[in-house]
Short mmCIF file of C-alpha atoms in Angstrom, two decimals:
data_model
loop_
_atom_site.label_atom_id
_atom_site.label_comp_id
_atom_site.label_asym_id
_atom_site.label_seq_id
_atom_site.Cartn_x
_atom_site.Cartn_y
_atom_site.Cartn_z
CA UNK A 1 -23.76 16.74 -11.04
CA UNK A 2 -21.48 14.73 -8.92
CA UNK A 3 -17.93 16.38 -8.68
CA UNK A 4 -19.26 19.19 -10.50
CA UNK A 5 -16.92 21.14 -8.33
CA UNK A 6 -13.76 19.81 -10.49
CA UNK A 7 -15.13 22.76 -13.00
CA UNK A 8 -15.15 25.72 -10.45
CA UNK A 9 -11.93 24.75 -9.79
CA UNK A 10 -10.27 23.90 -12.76
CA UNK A 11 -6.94 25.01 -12.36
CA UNK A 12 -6.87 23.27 -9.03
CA UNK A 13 -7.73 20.00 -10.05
CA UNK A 14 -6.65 19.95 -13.32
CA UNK A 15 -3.51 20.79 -12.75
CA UNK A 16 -3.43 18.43 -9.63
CA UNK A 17 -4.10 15.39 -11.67
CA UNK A 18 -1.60 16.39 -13.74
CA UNK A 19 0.84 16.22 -11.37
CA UNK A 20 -0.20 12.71 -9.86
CA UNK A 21 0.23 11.46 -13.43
CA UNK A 22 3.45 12.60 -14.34
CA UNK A 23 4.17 11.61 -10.55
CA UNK A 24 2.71 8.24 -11.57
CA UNK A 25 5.11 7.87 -14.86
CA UNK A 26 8.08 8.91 -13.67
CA UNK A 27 7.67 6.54 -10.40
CA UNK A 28 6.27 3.86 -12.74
CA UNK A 29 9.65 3.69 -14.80
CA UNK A 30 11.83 4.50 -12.31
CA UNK A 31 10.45 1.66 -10.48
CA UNK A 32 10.78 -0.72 -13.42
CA UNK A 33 13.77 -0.19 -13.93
CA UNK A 34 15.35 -0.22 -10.04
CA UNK A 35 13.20 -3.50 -9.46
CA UNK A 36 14.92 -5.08 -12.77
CA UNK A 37 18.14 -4.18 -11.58
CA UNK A 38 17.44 -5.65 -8.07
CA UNK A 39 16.23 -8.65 -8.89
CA UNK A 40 18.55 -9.62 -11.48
CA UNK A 41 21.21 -8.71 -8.48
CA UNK A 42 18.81 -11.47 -6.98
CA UNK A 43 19.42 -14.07 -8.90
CA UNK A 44 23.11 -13.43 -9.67
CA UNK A 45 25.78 -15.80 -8.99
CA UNK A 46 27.57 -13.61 -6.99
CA UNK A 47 26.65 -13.85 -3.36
CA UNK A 48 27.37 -10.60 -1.94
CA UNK A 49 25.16 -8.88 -5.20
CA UNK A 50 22.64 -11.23 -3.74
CA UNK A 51 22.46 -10.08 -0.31
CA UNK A 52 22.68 -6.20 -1.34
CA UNK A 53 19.63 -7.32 -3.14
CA UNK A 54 17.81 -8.69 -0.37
CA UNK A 55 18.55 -6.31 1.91
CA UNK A 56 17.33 -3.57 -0.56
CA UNK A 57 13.52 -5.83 -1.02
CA UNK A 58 13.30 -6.23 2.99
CA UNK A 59 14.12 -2.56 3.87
CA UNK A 60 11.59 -0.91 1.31
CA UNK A 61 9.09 -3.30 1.78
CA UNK A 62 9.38 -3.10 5.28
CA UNK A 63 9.23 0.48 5.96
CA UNK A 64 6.41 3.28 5.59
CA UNK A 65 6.77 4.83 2.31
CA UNK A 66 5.52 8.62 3.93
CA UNK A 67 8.54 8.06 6.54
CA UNK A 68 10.86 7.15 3.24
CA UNK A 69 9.42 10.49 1.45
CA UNK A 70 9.89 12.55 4.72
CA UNK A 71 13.90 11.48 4.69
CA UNK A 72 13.93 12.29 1.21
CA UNK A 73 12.57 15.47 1.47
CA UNK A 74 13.61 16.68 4.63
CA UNK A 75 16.84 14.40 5.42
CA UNK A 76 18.78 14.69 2.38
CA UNK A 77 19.12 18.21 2.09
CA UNK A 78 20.73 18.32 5.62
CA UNK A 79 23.12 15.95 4.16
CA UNK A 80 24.02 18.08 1.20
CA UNK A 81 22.01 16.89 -1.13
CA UNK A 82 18.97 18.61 -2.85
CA UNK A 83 17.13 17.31 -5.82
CA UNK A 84 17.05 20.60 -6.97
CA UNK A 85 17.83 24.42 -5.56
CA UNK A 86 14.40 25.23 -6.49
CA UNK A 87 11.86 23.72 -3.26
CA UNK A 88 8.75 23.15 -5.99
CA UNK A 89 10.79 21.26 -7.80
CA UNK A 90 12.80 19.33 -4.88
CA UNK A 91 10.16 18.09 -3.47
CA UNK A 92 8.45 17.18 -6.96
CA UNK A 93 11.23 15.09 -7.49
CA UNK A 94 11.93 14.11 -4.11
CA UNK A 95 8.31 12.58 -4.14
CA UNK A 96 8.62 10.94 -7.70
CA UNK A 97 12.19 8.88 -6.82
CA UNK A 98 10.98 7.93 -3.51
CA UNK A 99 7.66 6.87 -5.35
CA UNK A 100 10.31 4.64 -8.06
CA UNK A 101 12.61 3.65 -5.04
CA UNK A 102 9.60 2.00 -2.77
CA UNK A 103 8.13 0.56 -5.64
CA UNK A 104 11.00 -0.69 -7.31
CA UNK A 105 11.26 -3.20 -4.32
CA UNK A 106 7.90 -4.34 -5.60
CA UNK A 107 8.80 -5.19 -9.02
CA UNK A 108 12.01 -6.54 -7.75
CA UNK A 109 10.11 -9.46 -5.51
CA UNK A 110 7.85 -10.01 -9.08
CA UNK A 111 10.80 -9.84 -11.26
CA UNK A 112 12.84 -11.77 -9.43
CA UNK A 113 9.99 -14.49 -9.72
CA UNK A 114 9.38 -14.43 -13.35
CA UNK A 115 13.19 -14.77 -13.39
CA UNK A 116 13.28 -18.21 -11.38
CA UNK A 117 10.50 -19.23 -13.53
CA UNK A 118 12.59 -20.04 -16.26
CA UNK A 119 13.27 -23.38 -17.70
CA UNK A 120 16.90 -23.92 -15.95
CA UNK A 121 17.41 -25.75 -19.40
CA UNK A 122 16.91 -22.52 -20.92
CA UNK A 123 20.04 -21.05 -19.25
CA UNK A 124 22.15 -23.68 -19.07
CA UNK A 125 21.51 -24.48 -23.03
CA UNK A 126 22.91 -20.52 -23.46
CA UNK A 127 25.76 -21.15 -21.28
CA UNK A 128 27.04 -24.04 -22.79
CA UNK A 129 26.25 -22.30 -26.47
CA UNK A 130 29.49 -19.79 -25.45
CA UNK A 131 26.93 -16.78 -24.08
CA UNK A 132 28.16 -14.74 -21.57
CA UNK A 133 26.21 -14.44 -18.40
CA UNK A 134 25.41 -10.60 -19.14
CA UNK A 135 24.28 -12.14 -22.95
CA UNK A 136 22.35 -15.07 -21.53
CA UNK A 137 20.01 -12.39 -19.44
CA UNK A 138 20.12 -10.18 -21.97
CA UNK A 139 19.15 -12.28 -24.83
CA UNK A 140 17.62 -15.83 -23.01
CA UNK A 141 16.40 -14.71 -19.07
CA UNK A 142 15.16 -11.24 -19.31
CA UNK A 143 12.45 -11.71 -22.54
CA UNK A 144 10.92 -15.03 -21.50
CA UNK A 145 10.02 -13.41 -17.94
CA UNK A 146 8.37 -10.19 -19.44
CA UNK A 147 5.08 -12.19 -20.25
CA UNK A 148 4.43 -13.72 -16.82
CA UNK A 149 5.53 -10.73 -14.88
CA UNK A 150 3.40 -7.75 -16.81
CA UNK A 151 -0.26 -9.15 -15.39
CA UNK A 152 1.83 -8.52 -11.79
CA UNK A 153 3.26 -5.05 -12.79
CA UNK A 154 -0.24 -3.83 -13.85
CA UNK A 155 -1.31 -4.50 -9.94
CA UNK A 156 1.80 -2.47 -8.64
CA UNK A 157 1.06 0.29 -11.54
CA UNK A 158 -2.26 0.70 -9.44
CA UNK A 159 -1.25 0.27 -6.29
CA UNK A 160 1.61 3.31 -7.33
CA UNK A 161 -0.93 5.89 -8.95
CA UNK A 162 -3.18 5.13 -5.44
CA UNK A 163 0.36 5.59 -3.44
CA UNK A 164 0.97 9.53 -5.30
CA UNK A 165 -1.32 10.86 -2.86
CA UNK A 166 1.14 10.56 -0.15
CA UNK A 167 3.47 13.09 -2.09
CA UNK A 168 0.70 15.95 -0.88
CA UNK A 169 2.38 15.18 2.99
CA UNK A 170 5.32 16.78 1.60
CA UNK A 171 3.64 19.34 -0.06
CA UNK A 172 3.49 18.03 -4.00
CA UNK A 173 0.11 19.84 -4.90
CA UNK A 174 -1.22 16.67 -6.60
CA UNK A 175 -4.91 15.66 -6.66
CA UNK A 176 -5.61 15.12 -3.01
CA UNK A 177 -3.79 18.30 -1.88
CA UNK A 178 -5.89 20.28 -4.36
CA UNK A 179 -9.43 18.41 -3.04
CA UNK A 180 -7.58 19.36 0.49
CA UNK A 181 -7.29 23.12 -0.35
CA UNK A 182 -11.13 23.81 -2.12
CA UNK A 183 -12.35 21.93 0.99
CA UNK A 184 -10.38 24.70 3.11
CA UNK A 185 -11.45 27.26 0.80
CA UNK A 186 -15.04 26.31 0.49
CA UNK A 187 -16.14 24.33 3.50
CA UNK A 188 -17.58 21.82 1.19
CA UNK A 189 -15.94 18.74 1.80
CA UNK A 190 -18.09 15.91 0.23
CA UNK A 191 -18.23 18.04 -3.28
CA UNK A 192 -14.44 18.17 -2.88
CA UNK A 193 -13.24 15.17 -1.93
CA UNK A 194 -16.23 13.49 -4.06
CA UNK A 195 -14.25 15.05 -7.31
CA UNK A 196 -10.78 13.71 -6.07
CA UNK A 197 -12.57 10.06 -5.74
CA UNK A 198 -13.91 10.40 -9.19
CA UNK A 199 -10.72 11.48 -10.55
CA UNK A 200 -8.98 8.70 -8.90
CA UNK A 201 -11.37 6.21 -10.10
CA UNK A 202 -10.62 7.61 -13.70
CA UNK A 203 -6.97 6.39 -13.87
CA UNK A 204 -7.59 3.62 -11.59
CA UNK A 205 -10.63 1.72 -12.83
CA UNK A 206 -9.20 1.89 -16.49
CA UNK A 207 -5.39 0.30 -15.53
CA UNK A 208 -7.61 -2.27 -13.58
CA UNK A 209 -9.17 -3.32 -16.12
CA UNK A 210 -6.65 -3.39 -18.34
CA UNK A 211 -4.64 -5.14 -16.39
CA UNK A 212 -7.45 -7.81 -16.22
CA UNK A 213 -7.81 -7.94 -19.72
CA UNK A 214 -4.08 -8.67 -20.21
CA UNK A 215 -3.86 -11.45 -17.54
CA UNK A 216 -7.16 -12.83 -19.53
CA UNK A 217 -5.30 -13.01 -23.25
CA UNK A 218 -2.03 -14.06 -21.55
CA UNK A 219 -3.68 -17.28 -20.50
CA UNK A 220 -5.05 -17.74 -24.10
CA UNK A 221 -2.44 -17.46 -25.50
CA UNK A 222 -0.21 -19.94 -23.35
CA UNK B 1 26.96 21.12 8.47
CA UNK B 2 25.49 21.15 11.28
CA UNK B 3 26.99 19.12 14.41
CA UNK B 4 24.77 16.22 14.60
CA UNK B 5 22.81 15.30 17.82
CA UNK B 6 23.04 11.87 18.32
CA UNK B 7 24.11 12.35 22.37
CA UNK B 8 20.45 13.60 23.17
CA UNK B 9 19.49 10.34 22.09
CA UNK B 10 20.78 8.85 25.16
CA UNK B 11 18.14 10.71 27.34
CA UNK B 12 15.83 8.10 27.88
CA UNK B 13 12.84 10.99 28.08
CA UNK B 14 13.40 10.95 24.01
CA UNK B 15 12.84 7.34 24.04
CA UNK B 16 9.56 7.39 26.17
CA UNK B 17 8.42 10.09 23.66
CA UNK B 18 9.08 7.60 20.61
CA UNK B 19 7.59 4.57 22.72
CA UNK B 20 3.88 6.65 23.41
CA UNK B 21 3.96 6.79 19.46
CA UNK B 22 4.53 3.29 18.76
CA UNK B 23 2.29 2.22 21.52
CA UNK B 24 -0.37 4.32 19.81
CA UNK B 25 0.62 2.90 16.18
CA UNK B 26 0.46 -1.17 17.49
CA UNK B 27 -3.02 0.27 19.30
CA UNK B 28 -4.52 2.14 16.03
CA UNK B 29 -3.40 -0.81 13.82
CA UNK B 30 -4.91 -3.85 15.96
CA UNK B 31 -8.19 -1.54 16.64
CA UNK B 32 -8.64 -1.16 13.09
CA UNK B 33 -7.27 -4.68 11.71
CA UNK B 34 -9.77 -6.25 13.91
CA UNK B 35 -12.82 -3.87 13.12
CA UNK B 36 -12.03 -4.47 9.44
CA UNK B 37 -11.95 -8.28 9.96
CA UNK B 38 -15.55 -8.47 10.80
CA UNK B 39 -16.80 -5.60 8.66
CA UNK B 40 -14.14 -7.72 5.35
CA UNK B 41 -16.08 -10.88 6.62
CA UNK B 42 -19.58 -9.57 6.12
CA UNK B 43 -18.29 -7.91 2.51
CA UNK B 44 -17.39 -11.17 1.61
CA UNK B 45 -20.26 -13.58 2.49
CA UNK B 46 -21.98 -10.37 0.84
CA UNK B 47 -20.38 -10.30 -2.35
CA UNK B 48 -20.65 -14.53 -2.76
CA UNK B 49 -24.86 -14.35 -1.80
CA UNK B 50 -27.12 -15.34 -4.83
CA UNK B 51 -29.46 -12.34 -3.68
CA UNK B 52 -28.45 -9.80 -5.79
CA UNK B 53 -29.67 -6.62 -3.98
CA UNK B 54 -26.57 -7.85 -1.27
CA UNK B 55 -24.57 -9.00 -3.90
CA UNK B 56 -24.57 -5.56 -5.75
CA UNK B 57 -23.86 -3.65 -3.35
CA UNK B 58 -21.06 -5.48 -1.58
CA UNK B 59 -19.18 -5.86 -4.79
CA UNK B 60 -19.78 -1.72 -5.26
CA UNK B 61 -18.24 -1.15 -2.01
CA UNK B 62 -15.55 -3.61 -2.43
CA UNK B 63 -14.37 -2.27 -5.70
CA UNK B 64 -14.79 1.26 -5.17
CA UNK B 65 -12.80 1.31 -1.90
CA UNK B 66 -10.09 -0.57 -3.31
CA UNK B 67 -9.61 1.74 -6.25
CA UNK B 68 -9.87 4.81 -3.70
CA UNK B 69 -5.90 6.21 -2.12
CA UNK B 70 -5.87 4.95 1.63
CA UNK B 71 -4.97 8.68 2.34
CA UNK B 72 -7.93 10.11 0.45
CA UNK B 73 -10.30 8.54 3.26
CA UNK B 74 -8.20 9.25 6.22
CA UNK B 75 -8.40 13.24 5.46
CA UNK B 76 -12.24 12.91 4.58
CA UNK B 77 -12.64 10.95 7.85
CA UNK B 78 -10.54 13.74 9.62
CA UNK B 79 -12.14 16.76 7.93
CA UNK B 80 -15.85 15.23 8.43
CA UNK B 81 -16.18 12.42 10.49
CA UNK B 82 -17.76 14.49 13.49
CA UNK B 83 -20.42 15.79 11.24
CA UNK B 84 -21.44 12.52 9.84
CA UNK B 85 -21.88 10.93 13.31
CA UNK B 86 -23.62 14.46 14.78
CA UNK B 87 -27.32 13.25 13.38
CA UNK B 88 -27.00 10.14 15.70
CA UNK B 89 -24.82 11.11 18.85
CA UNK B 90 -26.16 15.17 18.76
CA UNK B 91 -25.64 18.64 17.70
CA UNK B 92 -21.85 18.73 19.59
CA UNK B 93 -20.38 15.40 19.53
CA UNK B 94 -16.75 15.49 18.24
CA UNK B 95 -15.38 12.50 16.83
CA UNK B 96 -12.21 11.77 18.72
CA UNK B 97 -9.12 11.45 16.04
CA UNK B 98 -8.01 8.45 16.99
CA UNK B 99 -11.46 6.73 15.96
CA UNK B 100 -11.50 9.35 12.46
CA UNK B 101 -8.05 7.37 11.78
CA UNK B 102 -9.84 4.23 12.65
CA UNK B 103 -12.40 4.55 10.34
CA UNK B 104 -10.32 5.85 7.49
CA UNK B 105 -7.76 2.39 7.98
CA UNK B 106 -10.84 -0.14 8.36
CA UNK B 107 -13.14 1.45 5.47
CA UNK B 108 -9.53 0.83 2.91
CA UNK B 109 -8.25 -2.01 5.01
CA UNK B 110 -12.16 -4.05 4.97
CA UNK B 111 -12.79 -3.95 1.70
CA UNK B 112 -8.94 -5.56 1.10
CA UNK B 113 -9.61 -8.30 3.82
CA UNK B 114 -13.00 -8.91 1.91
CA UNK B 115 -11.15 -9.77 -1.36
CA UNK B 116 -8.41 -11.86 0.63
CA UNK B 117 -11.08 -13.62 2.90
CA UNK B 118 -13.40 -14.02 -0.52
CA UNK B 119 -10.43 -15.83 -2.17
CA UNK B 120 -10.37 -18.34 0.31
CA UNK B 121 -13.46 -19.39 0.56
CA UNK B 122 -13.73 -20.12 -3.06
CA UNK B 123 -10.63 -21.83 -3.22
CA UNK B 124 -11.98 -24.65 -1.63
CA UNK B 125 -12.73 -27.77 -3.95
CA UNK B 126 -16.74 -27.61 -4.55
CA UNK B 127 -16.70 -30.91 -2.65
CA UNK B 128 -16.52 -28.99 0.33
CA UNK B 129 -20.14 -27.31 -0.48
CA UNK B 130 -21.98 -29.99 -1.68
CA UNK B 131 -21.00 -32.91 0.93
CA UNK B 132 -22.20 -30.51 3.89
CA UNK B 133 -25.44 -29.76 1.89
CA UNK B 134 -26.29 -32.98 1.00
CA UNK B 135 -26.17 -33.66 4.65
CA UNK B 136 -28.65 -31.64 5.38
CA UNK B 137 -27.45 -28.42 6.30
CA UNK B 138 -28.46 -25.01 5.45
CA UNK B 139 -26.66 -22.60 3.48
CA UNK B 140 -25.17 -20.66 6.55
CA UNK B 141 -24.41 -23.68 8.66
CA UNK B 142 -22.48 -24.88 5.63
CA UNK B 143 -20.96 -21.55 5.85
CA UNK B 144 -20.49 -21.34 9.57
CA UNK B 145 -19.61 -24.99 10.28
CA UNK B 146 -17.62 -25.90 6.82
CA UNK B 147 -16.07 -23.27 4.96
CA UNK B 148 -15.39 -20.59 7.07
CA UNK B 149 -12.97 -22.54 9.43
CA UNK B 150 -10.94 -24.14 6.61
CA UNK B 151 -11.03 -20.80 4.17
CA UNK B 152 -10.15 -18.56 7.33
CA UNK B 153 -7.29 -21.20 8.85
CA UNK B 154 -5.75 -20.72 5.18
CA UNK B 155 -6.11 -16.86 5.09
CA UNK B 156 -4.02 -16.48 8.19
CA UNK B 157 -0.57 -15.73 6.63
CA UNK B 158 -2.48 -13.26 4.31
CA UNK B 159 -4.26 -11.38 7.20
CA UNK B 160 -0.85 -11.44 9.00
CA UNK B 161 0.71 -9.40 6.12
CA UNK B 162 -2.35 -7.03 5.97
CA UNK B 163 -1.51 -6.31 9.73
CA UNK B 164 1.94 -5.46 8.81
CA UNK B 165 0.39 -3.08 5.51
CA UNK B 166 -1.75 -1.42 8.41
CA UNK B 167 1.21 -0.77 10.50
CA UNK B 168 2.82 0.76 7.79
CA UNK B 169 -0.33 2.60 7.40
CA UNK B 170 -0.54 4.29 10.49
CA UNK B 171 2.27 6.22 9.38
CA UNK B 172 -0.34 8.78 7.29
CA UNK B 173 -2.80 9.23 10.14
CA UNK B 174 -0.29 11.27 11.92
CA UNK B 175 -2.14 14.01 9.49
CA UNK B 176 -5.17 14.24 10.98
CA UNK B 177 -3.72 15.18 14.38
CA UNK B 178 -3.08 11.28 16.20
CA UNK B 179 0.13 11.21 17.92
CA UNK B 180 1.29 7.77 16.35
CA UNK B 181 5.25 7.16 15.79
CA UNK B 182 6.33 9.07 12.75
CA UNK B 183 4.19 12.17 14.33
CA UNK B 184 6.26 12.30 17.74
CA UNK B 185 9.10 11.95 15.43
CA UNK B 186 8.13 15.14 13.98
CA UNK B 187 7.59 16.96 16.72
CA UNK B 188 10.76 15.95 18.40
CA UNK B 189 12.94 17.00 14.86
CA UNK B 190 10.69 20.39 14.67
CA UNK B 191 11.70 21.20 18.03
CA UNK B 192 15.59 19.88 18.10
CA UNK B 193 16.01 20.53 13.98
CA UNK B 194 17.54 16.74 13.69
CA UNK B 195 15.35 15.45 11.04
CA UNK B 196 18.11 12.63 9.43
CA UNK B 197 18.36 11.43 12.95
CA UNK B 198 15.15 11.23 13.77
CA UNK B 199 13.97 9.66 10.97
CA UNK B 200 16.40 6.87 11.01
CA UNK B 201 15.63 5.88 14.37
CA UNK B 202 11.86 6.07 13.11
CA UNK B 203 12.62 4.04 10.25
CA UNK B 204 14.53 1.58 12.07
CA UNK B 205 11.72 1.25 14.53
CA UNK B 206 8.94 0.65 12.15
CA UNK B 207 11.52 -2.02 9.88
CA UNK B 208 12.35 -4.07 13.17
CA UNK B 209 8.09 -4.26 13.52
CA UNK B 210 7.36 -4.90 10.70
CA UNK B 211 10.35 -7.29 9.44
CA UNK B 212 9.70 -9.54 12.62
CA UNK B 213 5.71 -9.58 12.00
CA UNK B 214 6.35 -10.37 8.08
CA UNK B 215 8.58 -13.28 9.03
CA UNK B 216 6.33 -14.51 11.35
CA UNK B 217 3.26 -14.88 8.80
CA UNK B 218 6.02 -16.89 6.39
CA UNK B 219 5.73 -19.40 9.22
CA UNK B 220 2.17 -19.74 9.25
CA UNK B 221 0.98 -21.61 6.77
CA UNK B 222 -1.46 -23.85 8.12
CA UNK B 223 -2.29 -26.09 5.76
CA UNK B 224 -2.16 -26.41 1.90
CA UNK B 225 -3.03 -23.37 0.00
CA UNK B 226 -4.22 -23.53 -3.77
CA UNK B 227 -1.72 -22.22 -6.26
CA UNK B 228 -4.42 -19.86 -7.74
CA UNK B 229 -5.61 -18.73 -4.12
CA UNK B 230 -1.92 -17.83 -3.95
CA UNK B 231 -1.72 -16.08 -6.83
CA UNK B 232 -4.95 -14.62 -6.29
CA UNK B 233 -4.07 -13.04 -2.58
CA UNK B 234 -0.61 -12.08 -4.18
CA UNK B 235 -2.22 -10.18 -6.47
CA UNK B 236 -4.55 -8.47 -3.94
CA UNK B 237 -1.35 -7.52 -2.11
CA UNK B 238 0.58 -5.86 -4.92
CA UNK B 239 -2.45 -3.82 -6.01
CA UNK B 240 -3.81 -2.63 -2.47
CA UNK B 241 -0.35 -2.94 0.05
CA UNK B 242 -0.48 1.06 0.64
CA UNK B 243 1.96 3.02 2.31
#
């Protein structure tokens, strides 16, 4: 059976795909959340928010996320800062925020589109109603960009849970690490990295499809 | 703290050291951008044939590389790729690593360009097809002669930004053992213990590349691009722009 060799080793992979889903969710929401922030910065009307913004987009985007995990996990300490005194969990985190802060940059760009899209009569109709700007984003901007921008997010969800295997450079023992230890263990490396693939393809294939299904009803239902 | 070590970085030996890595990154990145061109081009005409026994399979490949970690193939090509090429080249040939990180970029990176290159073609009005058959020629002139050079002019901003995704790339084949930028910068921190400066200056290396190449595709449009070819390729990016 192909990737059989997930059941000799259960504890290995198991556990590994464990740990690229949680590193999935917490990256996931951390990135949702940094990318709303950013691109509502974006499209303030305060100028220097704006350009703290942009420079946050162009430098993530820009820049290799292992070299971003590497200064994470390696830099800040040196600096005084751990994620935690414990080194599992330092570089557990390390790899999940650097997973939310290279993504985030993502969902800003996608946000910060959805945003734009907008009616302008939309805002200015809230403005002139007595909202406050914080209200009108809160109440008008924000909920009429969630439907065109989920389709979009569903794309960088993938791309993300694809991206966790760059956490086993910095020694997360997620799925690939795991397929990278039986294959040192047992020599057999298309049994072992077979298994990872499969495993991959099981939280891959599904969020691609629903994300396709999604993007299919949104257009419905417009 | 420890006292920092900027001053070494005025040795222009250090430099030299960082330039052999990004000479090797720009090398690695064009080698493989330009391997999966063709190889993306063929998965594309592929995966638009009415035969189905190439249509099958192209779409197989397509989809299953896409859904596979970048990262994932560069360690299989790293652990195994002398042993898959031993039945052809003989019992001792060793794959060199710079062509195991090759083949791990342009296996990902091929079946992306596929999708970006497919997108292009059919984003061209049918008009396109049926004027140049109804002239006469064959299905792969029409291909050759018509489509291709329109679909390809418009996929050149795309294919820029793919270069710049491959550059970024490179960055994880400094596991298998090729001496590309972030790896000297490694070496040079393990031996100095400097990794905050080091990996600055690397960062600030790769963001100068790969700002200047991303602002260069903006400029690049040739032509008008369909809206749903540019949604289409934007999509394509979000999902499969790895590290």
């Amino acid at each position: 059976m192909p990737g059989g060799i997930a059941f000799e080793f259960p504890q290995l992979y198991f556990t590994g795909l464990w740990v690229t889903i949680q590193i999935s969710i917490l990256g996931l929401l951390s990135a949702l959340f940094i990318g709303t922030v950013v691109a509502v910065m974006r499209v303030s009307p305060f100028a220097p928010l704006r350009w703290i913004g942009a420079a946050y987009v162009e430098f993530y985007r820009n820049t290799p996320l292992v070299v971003q995990l590497f200064f994470l996990f390696l830099g800040l300490p040196l600096i005084g800062f751990r994620f935690s005194t414990d080194t599992f969990e330092h570089i557990f985190r390390a790899a999940s925020i650097g997973m939310g802060v290279y993504h985030g940059a993502y969902v800003a760009e996608v946000v910060r589109g959805g945003l734009l899209g907008v009616d302008r009569g939309q805002i200015e109709a809230a403005r002139s109603l007595g909202l406050s700007y914080l209200q009108m984003l809160r109440y008008v901007q924000l909920p009429q960009t969630f439907r065109s921008v989920i389709p979009p997010l569903g794309n960088i969800g993938i791309a993300l849970v694809k991206n966790t295997s760059l956490a086993s450079t910095i020694g997360v023992t997620e799925l690939l690490f795991a397929a990278e230890i039986v294959e040192s263990r047992t020599f057999r490396a298309e049994e072992a990295f077979l298994a990872a693939t499969l495993l991959y393809l099981s939280l891959t294939i599904p969020l691609g499809i629903a994300v396709n299904t999604l993007e299919r009803r949104m257009l419905v239902a417009r | 703290m420890r006292p920092d070590t900027w001053p070494m970085f005025l040795e222009p030996a250090i430099w030299g050291f960082f330039f052999e890595g990004l000479r090797e990154t720009i090398y690695i990145a064009l080698v493989s951008v330009a391997l999966s061109f063709v190889v993306g081009l063929l998965f594309a005409l592929g995966r638009l044939s009415r035969r189905r026994w190439v249509r099958w399979p192209s779409i197989f490949y397509i989809e299953a590389v896409r859904a596979l970690p970048v990262l994932l193939l560069i360690v299989y090509f790293g652990i195994k790729g002398s042993a898959l090429f031993r039945p052809i080249f003989g019992a001792d040939f060793e794959l060199p690593r710079f062509w195991a990180g090759v083949l791990g970029l342009s296996m990902y990176t091929s079946a992306v360009l596929a999708e970006i290159i497919r997108a292009g073609i059919v984003s061209l009005p049918r008009g396109q097809t049926e004027a140049a058959r109804a002239l006469g020629l064959s299905h792969a002139q029409t291909m050759g002669s018509v489509i291709l050079p329109q679909a390809l002019r418009l996929m050149v901003p795309a294919m820029m930004n793919q270069l710049t995704t491959v550059i970024k790339d490179t960055s994880l084949v400094g596991t298998i053992g090729i001496f590309e930028l972030l790896r000297q910068g490694r070496t040079i921190y393990t031996q100095f213990f400097n990794p905050v400066e080091v990996l600055l200056i690397v960062l600030t290396i790769y963001f100068l590349l790969c700002f200047a190449l991303s602002r260069a595709s903006s400029r690049l449009e040739l032509g008008y691009t369909p809206r749903e070819a540019k949604k289409k390729i934007r999509d394509i990016e979000l999902r499969d722009q790895a590290a």
